[in-house]
Amino acid sequence: MDPIDFSLYLVTDRGLLPQGKSYLESLEQALLGGVTVVQIREKKTDTAEFLEIALQSKALCDRYKVPLIINDRIDIALAVNARGVHLGQSDMPIDVARKLLPKGFLIGISCNTLDEVRRARESQADYVGLASVWDTQTKKLTNVPIGVRGLGVMLEALDGSEVRAVAIGGIKSTNLIRLMHGSVSATNHGLDGVAVVSDIVASHDPKGAAQMLKSIFIACKKSTLSFDGEPRLSREEIIDKAVTIMDGVRSLNPLVHQMTNVVVSNQSANITLAVGASPIMATAPEEMADLAELSDSLLVNIGTLRADSMQGMLKGGYSANAGRKPVVLDPVGVGASEFRKASVKELLDIWQPTVIKGNAGELAALAGSIEVAAKGVDSTGGFKDPVSFVRQLARKERCIVALTGETDYISDGKRVLLLKNGDPLLGKITGSGCMLGSCISSYCAAANTLANEDHREGKLTRGGDFLSATVGAVLTLTIASEFAATREDVHGIGTFLPALIDEVAALQPETIVRLAKVEEAADS
Ligand SMILES: Cc1ncc(COP(=O)(O)OP(=O)(O)O)c(N)n1
Ligand SMILES: Cc1ncsc1CCOP(=O)(O)O
């Protein structure tokens, strides 16, 4: 029997049909739109009616050569000669179902936890429905949503097996790109498909809705799994690229949208001007879509997070992803409170950062590690093996990670660069980390603009060299700090800050090339 293409898995729900649209009309339009599997899900129907619906659906699906799966009911699945059955955790166990069903009959099972995925693998399920990714109006959930970032570990548990995986719950064309990028495991295991109910069934145009979902899925599947393949630059080439991007910031004068904290707002705006970019500090959710159009990158800094600013941050990152603008996340003090932790998790379940920067305490909290403690927004130690930590985190979050400290570690998940410039005064003033966030956002904005325009759908940026951009931003601020600290007019932290801003503005690319202390860690 042909293997099933799980790409776009429609789960039906007659209760969601828009007024005036019949069930079979909607199903046929969804099939015309490119649905690749159909599951009949009838929760309130008696057996006779379920059977009738299943027979009609089977005839239609056969015409489009699309396999049909029946939710819960093995008897109906057998009666209509469906391709398979979808079981829940409290339905018939897989081994019992297997004995009742003919050879080759497909069995799928819903999984909400890692343990359930492991058990599904042991029981030789054909596929798992990872449920529910997000909250949904379609079904009353009995478990908390997994979230985009919870899917990766589940997919990793299927490494080396034949078990296919689809995600379900709250999936729409508007959040599918985030789902596809954020769900890929650190081992590069991605989803085989997405299961959708309301975004197709409740639509007046099920064909258009299905086409949209499928085209995004296919585009993302190509681009999210291309972790390798880019040319590997030498250390010198990275520094050259970094200064090209530095020049790019000065000539392009990118607009950098920043949602930052109230402590550092002014100095962040000034350091942005000093590198040659233009800051726009704005937090209102109402203007996020417009600003994503207008600006060249976004910085989200949670230093003085409030429940109302979260709405702007959720919408801001989401709009920037949609507009293919880089997003830098600075999870300031994320370990300090449950509110911050939950908020960062929520942000990362909705949008994909291009770069995450933080000190050891912040990145440990973000990764759920207890290795490094923090006192408020400051770290109280470091990692035993920062190189492995930063590489793993970059792999997990699928973005550039910059771990700041006496040595700065920057990784794209493959390589790790160690940067050793910077004067100790940098660590003594408030907000130097936040200023670095502004510099990274400015450099990423230029890198994205300089990238060859890539029209492929399914990408969250234009594909700039964000590793070199991050290296360039760190070198700019740290090398400038070395000049600022030795100036005669600098007597302490009060005079250091304005001198630092001046030195950033005056720094020349050739000075960076001459003074950069960049090493590369051995590959793991
Ligand atoms: C593909 C897919 N995944 C998960 C589910 C949910 O199934 P279940 O847990 O059995 O809940 P109900 O659908 O019966 O409410 C699914 N149907 N399809
Ligand atoms: C059946 C099911 N199981 C978990 S979530 C869900 C419903 C998903 O519906 P929607 O795609 O409309 O969010």
Coordinates of C-alpha atoms in Angstrom, one line a residue, residues 163-488:
V163 CA 6.2 6.4 13.5
R164 CA 4.9 9.5 11.7
A165 CA 3.9 12.6 13.6
V166 CA 1.3 15.3 13.0
A167 CA 0.5 18.2 15.3
I168 CA -3.1 19.4 16.1
G169 CA -4.8 22.1 18.1
G170 CA -5.2 25.8 17.2
I171 CA -3.2 25.5 14.0
K172 CA -4.0 28.2 11.4
S173 CA -2.3 29.6 8.3
T174 CA -1.3 32.6 10.5
N175 CA 0.7 30.5 13.0
L176 CA 1.9 27.7 10.8
I177 CA 5.3 29.1 10.0
R178 CA 6.1 29.5 13.7
L179 CA 4.9 26.0 14.3
M180 CA 7.0 24.5 11.6
H181 CA 10.2 26.3 12.6
G182 CA 9.8 26.0 16.4
S183 CA 8.8 22.4 16.5
V184 CA 11.8 20.9 14.8
S185 CA 13.9 18.9 17.4
A186 CA 17.5 19.5 18.2
T187 CA 18.1 16.3 16.1
N188 CA 16.4 17.9 13.1
H189 CA 13.3 15.8 13.3
G190 CA 10.3 17.8 11.9
L191 CA 6.6 17.2 11.7
D192 CA 5.2 15.0 9.0
G193 CA 2.1 17.0 8.8
V194 CA -0.4 19.3 10.5
A195 CA -4.0 18.3 11.5
V196 CA -6.5 21.1 11.2
V197 CA -10.2 21.5 12.0
S198 CA -11.6 25.0 12.2
D199 CA -9.2 26.8 9.9
I200 CA -10.6 24.7 7.0
V201 CA -14.0 23.6 8.2
A202 CA -15.2 26.9 9.5
S203 CA -14.0 28.8 6.4
H204 CA -16.4 30.0 3.7
D205 CA -13.5 29.1 1.3
P206 CA -12.2 25.7 2.4
K207 CA -10.3 25.3 -0.8
G208 CA -8.4 28.5 -0.4
A209 CA -7.8 27.8 3.3
A210 CA -6.4 24.3 2.5
Q211 CA -4.3 25.7 -0.3
M212 CA -2.8 28.3 2.0
L213 CA -2.0 25.8 4.7
K214 CA -0.5 23.4 2.3
S215 CA 1.7 25.9 0.5
I216 CA 3.1 27.1 3.8
F217 CA 3.6 23.6 5.1
I218 CA 5.6 22.6 1.9
A219 CA 7.6 25.8 1.9
C220 CA 8.5 25.4 5.6
K221 CA 9.3 21.7 5.3
K222 CA 12.0 22.6 2.8
S223 CA 13.4 25.5 4.7
T224 CA 13.2 24.4 8.3
L225 CA 15.1 21.2 7.8
S226 CA 18.0 22.9 5.9
F227 CA 20.1 23.2 9.1
D228 CA 23.3 22.5 7.1
G229 CA 24.4 23.5 3.7
E230 CA 25.5 27.1 4.1
P231 CA 29.2 27.7 3.3
R232 CA 31.3 27.6 6.5
L233 CA 33.1 30.9 6.8
S234 CA 36.6 31.0 8.4
R235 CA 37.1 33.1 11.5
E236 CA 38.6 35.9 9.3
E237 CA 35.7 35.8 6.9
I238 CA 33.3 36.1 9.8
I239 CA 35.1 39.2 11.1
D240 CA 35.1 40.6 7.5
K241 CA 31.4 39.9 7.2
A242 CA 30.9 41.5 10.6
V243 CA 32.5 44.8 9.5
T244 CA 30.7 44.7 6.2
I245 CA 27.5 44.6 8.2
M246 CA 28.8 47.4 10.4
D247 CA 29.2 49.5 7.3
G248 CA 25.8 48.4 6.2
V249 CA 24.2 49.7 9.3
R250 CA 25.9 53.1 8.8
S251 CA 24.9 53.4 5.1
L252 CA 21.4 51.8 5.3
N253 CA 20.4 53.5 8.6
P254 CA 17.9 50.7 9.4
L255 CA 14.9 51.4 11.5
V256 CA 15.0 49.3 14.7
H257 CA 11.8 48.8 16.6
Q258 CA 12.5 48.3 20.3
M259 CA 10.3 47.2 23.1
T260 CA 12.6 47.6 25.9
N261 CA 12.6 48.3 29.6
V262 CA 12.1 51.7 31.3
V263 CA 15.5 51.6 33.0
V264 CA 17.5 51.7 29.7
S265 CA 15.2 53.1 27.1
N266 CA 17.2 56.3 26.6
Q267 CA 20.7 54.8 26.4
S268 CA 19.3 52.0 24.1
A269 CA 18.0 54.6 21.7
N270 CA 21.3 56.5 21.9
I271 CA 23.5 53.5 21.3
T272 CA 21.2 52.6 18.3
L273 CA 21.9 56.1 16.9
A274 CA 25.6 55.6 17.6
V275 CA 25.9 52.5 15.5
G276 CA 24.2 54.3 12.7
A277 CA 20.6 52.9 13.0
S278 CA 17.4 54.7 13.9
P279 CA 15.5 53.6 17.0
I280 CA 11.7 53.6 17.4
M281 CA 10.6 52.7 20.9
A282 CA 7.0 51.6 20.8
T283 CA 4.9 49.1 22.8
A284 CA 1.2 49.5 21.9
P285 CA -0.3 46.3 20.4
E286 CA -2.4 48.5 18.1
E287 CA 0.6 49.7 16.1
M288 CA 2.6 46.4 15.9
A289 CA 1.5 45.4 12.4
D290 CA 2.3 48.9 11.0
L291 CA 5.7 49.0 12.7
A292 CA 6.6 45.5 11.4
E293 CA 6.0 46.8 7.9
L294 CA 8.0 50.0 8.5
S295 CA 11.0 48.8 10.6
D296 CA 13.9 46.5 9.7
S297 CA 14.1 44.5 12.9
L298 CA 12.6 44.1 16.3
L299 CA 14.1 43.9 19.8
V300 CA 12.0 42.4 22.6
N301 CA 13.6 43.1 26.0
I302 CA 11.5 41.9 29.1
G303 CA 13.5 43.9 31.7
T304 CA 10.4 45.7 33.2
L305 CA 7.7 43.4 31.8
R306 CA 4.0 44.0 32.5
A307 CA 0.9 42.1 31.6
D308 CA -0.2 44.8 29.2
S309 CA 3.2 45.1 27.5
M310 CA 3.1 41.3 26.9
Q311 CA 0.2 41.9 24.4
G312 CA 2.5 44.2 22.4
M313 CA 5.4 41.8 22.5
L314 CA 3.2 38.8 21.4
K315 CA 1.9 40.8 18.5
G316 CA 5.2 42.5 17.7
G317 CA 7.2 39.3 17.3
Y318 CA 4.4 37.7 15.4
S319 CA 4.1 40.6 13.0
A320 CA 7.9 40.8 12.5
N321 CA 8.0 37.1 11.7
A322 CA 5.2 37.6 9.2
G323 CA 7.1 40.5 7.6
R324 CA 10.4 38.5 7.6
K325 CA 12.2 40.9 9.8
P326 CA 14.7 39.6 12.4
V327 CA 13.6 39.5 16.0
V328 CA 16.1 39.7 18.9
L329 CA 15.0 38.4 22.3
D330 CA 16.7 39.7 25.4
P331 CA 15.1 37.7 28.3
V332 CA 16.3 40.1 31.0
G333 CA 16.0 38.5 34.5
V334 CA 13.8 35.7 33.1
G335 CA 14.6 33.5 36.1
A336 CA 13.6 36.1 38.7
S337 CA 9.8 35.3 38.7
E338 CA 7.3 32.8 37.5
F339 CA 5.6 35.6 35.6
R340 CA 8.7 36.3 33.5
K341 CA 9.3 32.6 32.9
A342 CA 5.7 31.9 31.8
S343 CA 5.8 35.1 29.6
V344 CA 8.9 34.1 27.8
K345 CA 7.5 30.6 27.2
E346 CA 4.4 32.2 25.8
L347 CA 6.3 34.5 23.5
L348 CA 8.4 31.7 22.2
D349 CA 5.3 29.6 21.5
I350 CA 4.0 32.3 19.3
W351 CA 7.0 33.7 17.4
Q352 CA 10.5 32.7 16.4
P353 CA 13.5 34.7 17.5
T354 CA 16.4 35.2 15.2
V355 CA 18.8 35.8 18.1
I356 CA 18.5 35.2 21.8
K357 CA 21.0 37.0 24.0
G358 CA 21.5 36.8 27.7
N359 CA 23.8 36.3 30.6
A360 CA 24.5 32.9 32.1
G361 CA 21.7 33.2 34.7
E362 CA 19.1 34.3 32.1
L363 CA 20.0 31.6 29.5
A364 CA 20.1 28.9 32.2
A365 CA 16.6 29.9 33.3
L366 CA 15.4 30.0 29.7
A367 CA 16.8 26.5 29.1
G368 CA 15.3 25.2 32.3
S369 CA 18.8 24.5 33.7
I370 CA 19.6 25.0 37.4
E371 CA 23.4 25.1 36.8
V372 CA 23.7 28.9 37.1
A373 CA 21.8 30.9 39.6
A374 CA 20.8 34.6 39.2
K375 CA 20.3 37.5 41.5
G376 CA 17.5 39.6 39.9
V377 CA 18.9 40.4 36.4
D378 CA 22.5 39.4 37.2
S379 CA 24.2 36.0 37.1
T380 CA 25.9 34.7 40.1
G381 CA 28.2 32.2 38.2
G382 CA 28.9 30.6 35.0
F383 CA 28.5 27.2 33.2
K384 CA 31.0 24.4 33.5
D385 CA 30.8 23.9 29.8
P386 CA 29.5 27.1 28.2
V387 CA 30.5 25.9 24.7
S388 CA 28.2 22.9 24.8
F389 CA 25.5 24.8 26.6
V390 CA 25.3 27.6 24.0
R391 CA 25.5 25.2 21.1
Q392 CA 22.7 23.0 22.5
L393 CA 20.5 26.0 23.2
A394 CA 20.9 27.4 19.7
R395 CA 20.0 23.9 18.3
K396 CA 16.9 23.7 20.6
E397 CA 15.7 27.2 19.9
R398 CA 16.8 27.1 16.2
C399 CA 18.4 30.6 16.3
I400 CA 21.6 32.3 17.1
V401 CA 22.4 32.4 20.8
A402 CA 24.7 34.9 22.4
L403 CA 25.8 34.1 26.0
T404 CA 27.4 37.3 27.4
G405 CA 30.0 37.5 30.1
E406 CA 33.7 38.1 30.4
T407 CA 34.0 35.9 27.4
D408 CA 31.0 36.1 25.0
Y409 CA 29.9 32.8 23.4
I410 CA 28.0 33.0 20.1
S411 CA 26.5 29.9 18.4
D412 CA 24.3 29.1 15.5
G413 CA 23.9 25.5 16.7
K414 CA 26.8 24.2 14.7
R415 CA 29.8 26.3 15.6
V416 CA 30.6 28.3 18.7
L417 CA 32.7 31.5 18.6
L418 CA 34.4 32.9 21.7
L419 CA 34.8 36.7 21.8
K420 CA 37.2 38.0 24.4
N421 CA 37.2 41.8 24.0
G422 CA 35.7 44.3 26.5
D423 CA 36.6 46.4 29.5
P424 CA 35.4 45.4 33.0
L425 CA 33.6 48.8 33.3
L426 CA 31.0 47.4 30.8
G427 CA 29.8 45.0 33.5
K428 CA 29.6 47.8 36.1
I429 CA 27.1 50.1 34.3
T430 CA 23.5 49.3 34.2
G431 CA 22.0 48.3 30.9
S432 CA 25.2 47.4 28.9
G433 CA 23.5 44.0 28.1
C434 CA 20.4 45.9 27.0
M435 CA 22.5 48.2 24.8
L436 CA 24.1 45.1 23.2
G437 CA 20.6 43.9 22.4
S438 CA 20.0 47.2 20.5
C439 CA 23.3 46.8 18.7
I440 CA 22.5 43.2 17.7
S441 CA 19.1 44.2 16.4
S442 CA 20.7 47.0 14.4
Y443 CA 23.2 44.6 12.9
C444 CA 20.6 42.0 12.2
A445 CA 18.5 44.6 10.4
A446 CA 21.3 45.4 8.1
A447 CA 22.3 41.8 7.5
N448 CA 18.7 41.0 6.6
T449 CA 18.5 43.9 4.2
L450 CA 21.8 43.0 2.7
A451 CA 20.7 39.4 2.1
N452 CA 19.8 38.4 -1.4
E453 CA 16.0 38.8 -1.4
D454 CA 14.7 35.3 -0.9
H455 CA 11.1 35.0 -2.1
R456 CA 10.6 31.5 -0.9
E457 CA 7.6 31.2 1.4
G458 CA 8.0 29.7 4.8
K459 CA 11.0 31.8 5.8
L460 CA 10.9 34.1 8.8
T461 CA 13.6 36.4 7.6
R462 CA 15.3 37.1 4.2
G463 CA 18.1 34.9 5.4
G464 CA 20.9 37.2 6.4
D465 CA 24.1 36.2 8.0
F466 CA 22.9 36.7 11.6
L467 CA 25.9 34.9 13.2
S468 CA 28.3 37.4 11.7
A469 CA 25.9 40.2 12.5
T470 CA 25.8 39.2 16.2
V471 CA 29.6 38.8 16.2
G472 CA 29.9 42.3 14.7
A473 CA 27.6 43.9 17.3
V474 CA 29.4 42.3 20.2
L475 CA 32.8 43.4 18.8
T476 CA 31.6 46.9 18.2
L477 CA 30.4 47.4 21.8
T478 CA 33.2 45.6 23.5
I479 CA 36.1 47.1 21.5
A480 CA 34.5 50.6 21.9
S481 CA 34.4 49.9 25.7
E482 CA 38.2 49.4 25.7
F483 CA 38.7 52.8 24.1
A484 CA 36.2 54.5 26.4
A485 CA 37.7 53.1 29.6
T486 CA 41.1 54.5 28.8
R487 CA 40.0 58.0 28.0
E488 CA 41.3 60.8 30.2

